[in-house]
C-alpha positions as a printed Julia matrix, in Angstrom:
199×3 Matrix{Float64}:
 -36.0    -7.1    30.06
 -33.5    -5.26   32.27
 -30.23   -3.5    31.35
 -28.07   -6.42   32.52
 -29.93   -8.8    30.21
 -29.47   -6.42   27.26
 -25.76   -6.03   28.01
 -25.35   -9.81   28.42
 -27.13  -10.4    25.09
 -24.93   -7.81   23.34
 -21.76   -9.4    24.71
 -22.96  -12.79   23.39
 -23.56  -11.36   19.89
 -20.34   -9.43   19.39
 -16.73  -10.13   20.17
 -14.0    -7.55   20.01
 -10.57   -7.68   21.63
  -8.68   -4.4    21.24
  -4.96   -4.49   20.46
  -4.83   -8.23   19.92
  -2.3    -9.15   17.26
  -2.24  -12.56   15.66
   0.41  -13.93   13.3
  -0.96  -15.37   10.07
   0.98  -17.89    8.03
   0.26  -16.46    4.6
   1.16  -18.02    1.28
   0.9   -16.95   -2.32
  -1.21  -18.51   -5.06
   2.02  -19.09   -6.99
   4.12  -19.68   -3.88
   5.31  -16.05   -3.79
   4.67  -13.4    -1.18
   5.77   -9.74   -1.08
   9.45   -9.2    -0.31
  10.42   -7.22    2.8
  10.06   -3.46    2.29
   9.37   -0.14    3.95
   7.6     2.97    2.71
   4.83    0.93    1.07
   1.19    1.71    1.78
  -1.59   -0.69    2.71
  -5.33   -0.19    2.46
  -8.1    -2.69    3.09
 -11.77   -3.41    2.62
 -13.83   -6.26    4.06
 -12.36   -8.8     1.56
  -8.79   -7.81    0.79
  -5.73   -5.93    1.92
  -3.78   -4.15   -0.84
  -0.09   -3.25   -0.59
   1.47   -0.87   -3.11
   5.04    0.31   -3.66
   7.82    0.36   -1.11
  11.57    0.43   -0.8
  14.34   -2.04    0.05
  17.94   -1.27   -0.94
  19.19   -4.54    0.61
  16.99   -7.03   -1.21
  18.94  -10.19   -2.15
  19.32  -10.69   -5.95
  17.15  -13.84   -5.89
  14.18  -11.83   -4.61
  14.34   -9.05   -7.2
  11.44   -9.1    -9.64
  13.02   -8.69  -13.06
  12.26   -5.72  -15.3
  10.12   -3.9   -12.72
  12.97   -4.03  -10.23
  15.83   -3.02  -12.54
  13.87   -0.05  -13.89
  13.38    1.62  -10.5
  15.76   -0.16   -8.08
  15.42   -0.16   -5.03
  11.71    0.73   -5.3
   8.88   -1.76   -5.85
   6.49   -1.07   -8.74
   4.11   -3.7    -7.38
   0.53   -4.06   -6.23
  -0.17   -7.06   -4.01
  -3.54   -8.29   -2.76
  -4.02  -10.38    0.38
  -7.38  -12.14    0.51
  -8.64  -12.52    4.08
 -10.79  -15.58    3.32
  -8.08  -17.64    1.61
  -5.12  -16.25    3.56
  -3.17  -15.91    0.32
  -1.21  -13.22   -1.44
  -1.43  -12.51   -5.18
   0.79  -10.12   -7.14
  -1.5    -8.14   -9.43
  -0.53   -7.52  -13.07
  -0.8    -3.75  -13.37
  -0.75   -1.44  -16.35
  -1.58    2.07  -17.46
   0.2     5.13  -16.06
   1.77    3.66  -12.92
   3.22    6.01  -10.3
   7.02    6.2   -10.14
   7.4     7.84   -6.72
   6.79    4.6    -4.85
   7.99    5.27   -1.31
   6.19    7.12    1.47
   3.26    8.06   -0.73
  -0.22    8.12    0.76
  -3.11    5.88   -0.19
  -6.83    5.5     0.33
  -9.4     3.01   -0.93
 -12.78    4.07   -2.28
 -14.91    1.14   -3.41
 -12.95   -0.6    -6.17
 -10.54    2.32   -6.63
  -7.14    2.72   -5.02
  -5.98    6.35   -4.89
  -2.32    7.19   -4.27
  -0.93   10.65   -3.79
   2.56   12.13   -3.48
   5.56   10.01   -2.59
   9.26   10.03   -3.28
  11.86    8.24   -5.32
  15.44    7.67   -4.19
  17.39    9.36   -2.76
  14.47   10.41   -0.57
  13.33   13.97   -1.12
  15.35   14.62   -4.26
  12.44   13.61   -6.46
   9.03   13.89   -4.83
   5.51   14.1    -6.23
   2.25   15.98   -5.87
   0.44   13.79   -8.39
  -2.74   11.81   -7.83
  -3.13    8.37   -9.38
  -6.11    6.03   -9.38
  -6.03    2.27   -9.93
  -9.26    0.52  -10.92
  -9.0    -2.73   -8.96
 -11.32   -4.49  -11.42
  -8.89   -3.95  -14.32
  -5.64   -3.15  -12.41
  -5.11   -0.17  -14.71
  -3.58    3.02  -13.31
  -4.41    6.54  -14.43
  -2.86    9.88  -13.5
  -5.57   12.42  -12.68
  -5.04   15.85  -14.27
  -5.69   18.55  -11.67
  -5.65   22.35  -11.46
  -5.75   24.96   -8.72
  -3.51   25.64   -5.75
  -1.49   22.4    -5.81
   0.36   21.19   -2.69
   4.16   21.05   -2.73
   5.81   17.99   -4.21
   6.42   15.96   -1.07
   6.06   12.64    0.7
   4.92   11.35    4.07
   1.62   13.23    4.01
  -1.72   11.8     5.11
  -4.82   11.71    2.94
  -8.47   11.48    3.92
 -11.42   10.96    1.62
 -14.61   12.73    2.7
 -17.49   12.72    0.24
 -16.21   14.1    -3.07
 -13.15   15.69   -1.46
  -9.64   14.36   -0.94
  -7.71   16.1     1.82
  -3.88   16.05    1.9
  -2.38   16.9     5.28
   1.25   17.71    6.04
   4.26   16.03    4.47
   7.92   16.73    3.85
  10.15   17.7     0.96
  12.97   15.86    2.71
  14.26   19.19    3.99
  11.16   21.04    5.2
   8.04   19.77    6.96
   4.57   21.22    6.52
   1.26   21.0     8.31
  -0.66   22.48    5.4
  -4.09   21.13    4.56
  -5.1    21.02    0.89
  -8.46   19.9    -0.46
  -9.04   18.4    -3.89
 -12.56   18.51   -5.3
 -12.75   15.16   -7.09
 -15.61   16.39   -9.29
 -13.92   19.54  -10.63
 -10.39   18.16  -10.02
  -9.36   21.47   -8.46
  -7.01   21.84   -5.47
  -7.4    24.57   -2.88
  -5.4    25.3     0.25
  -7.2    25.05    3.56
  -8.03   28.35    5.22
  -8.42   28.85    8.94
 -11.87   30.03    9.94
 -12.19   31.89   13.21
C-alpha cells in the first residue's frame, strides 16, 4: 500500500471542515430557550453544552424568570443544558451554594463537574469574586470550595485551565486594573500559590 492510498483511506474515514459555522434551530423541552445575554460562560462535552450565568439589563419583562431574576437583576442565576443529539435546551433546577457573581466568570468542565471561578456582579468591577464553585451535574447542586494560600485578587475576565489536579487562573481585571498573573490551585490540598518565573 502506498502513501497516496493511505491518505485517500484516511480522507474517506474522517471529515473535518475548519471554521464552518452552521445555524441550528434549537428548541426547549418546555418550549423555552435561554434569553439573550452576555458575560455567560459555556462549556461542553461530547453530549451536552452547558451555559451558566450572564447579564442582560435590557431583557423585556415577559422574558424575566421570576424570583431568580428579581433577586439579582440584571444577572442570570441559571444553568442551561443543550443536548447535541436532541437539539433541545433544558433549564436545570439548581440548588446548593450558587455563585452570585454571574458575569464574566470563568468556567471549565471536568467529567460531570462544572467549575466556575471569579466573576463580577453589577456594576461591573464593584463587586468581584475570587471564589471557586463546583456544580455536580448529576445532582445540579453547587458547592463553594474553601481554599487557602496565596489567593488571586477578586476579579473577572480571567481564564482558567485544568491540568491534572491543578486549576490555573490566568489574568483578569478588577474593572480598574488588569493583571497577567498566573495562580495555581492544588485541587487536592485546596491551596493557591502564585506562579513564579523560572529562568
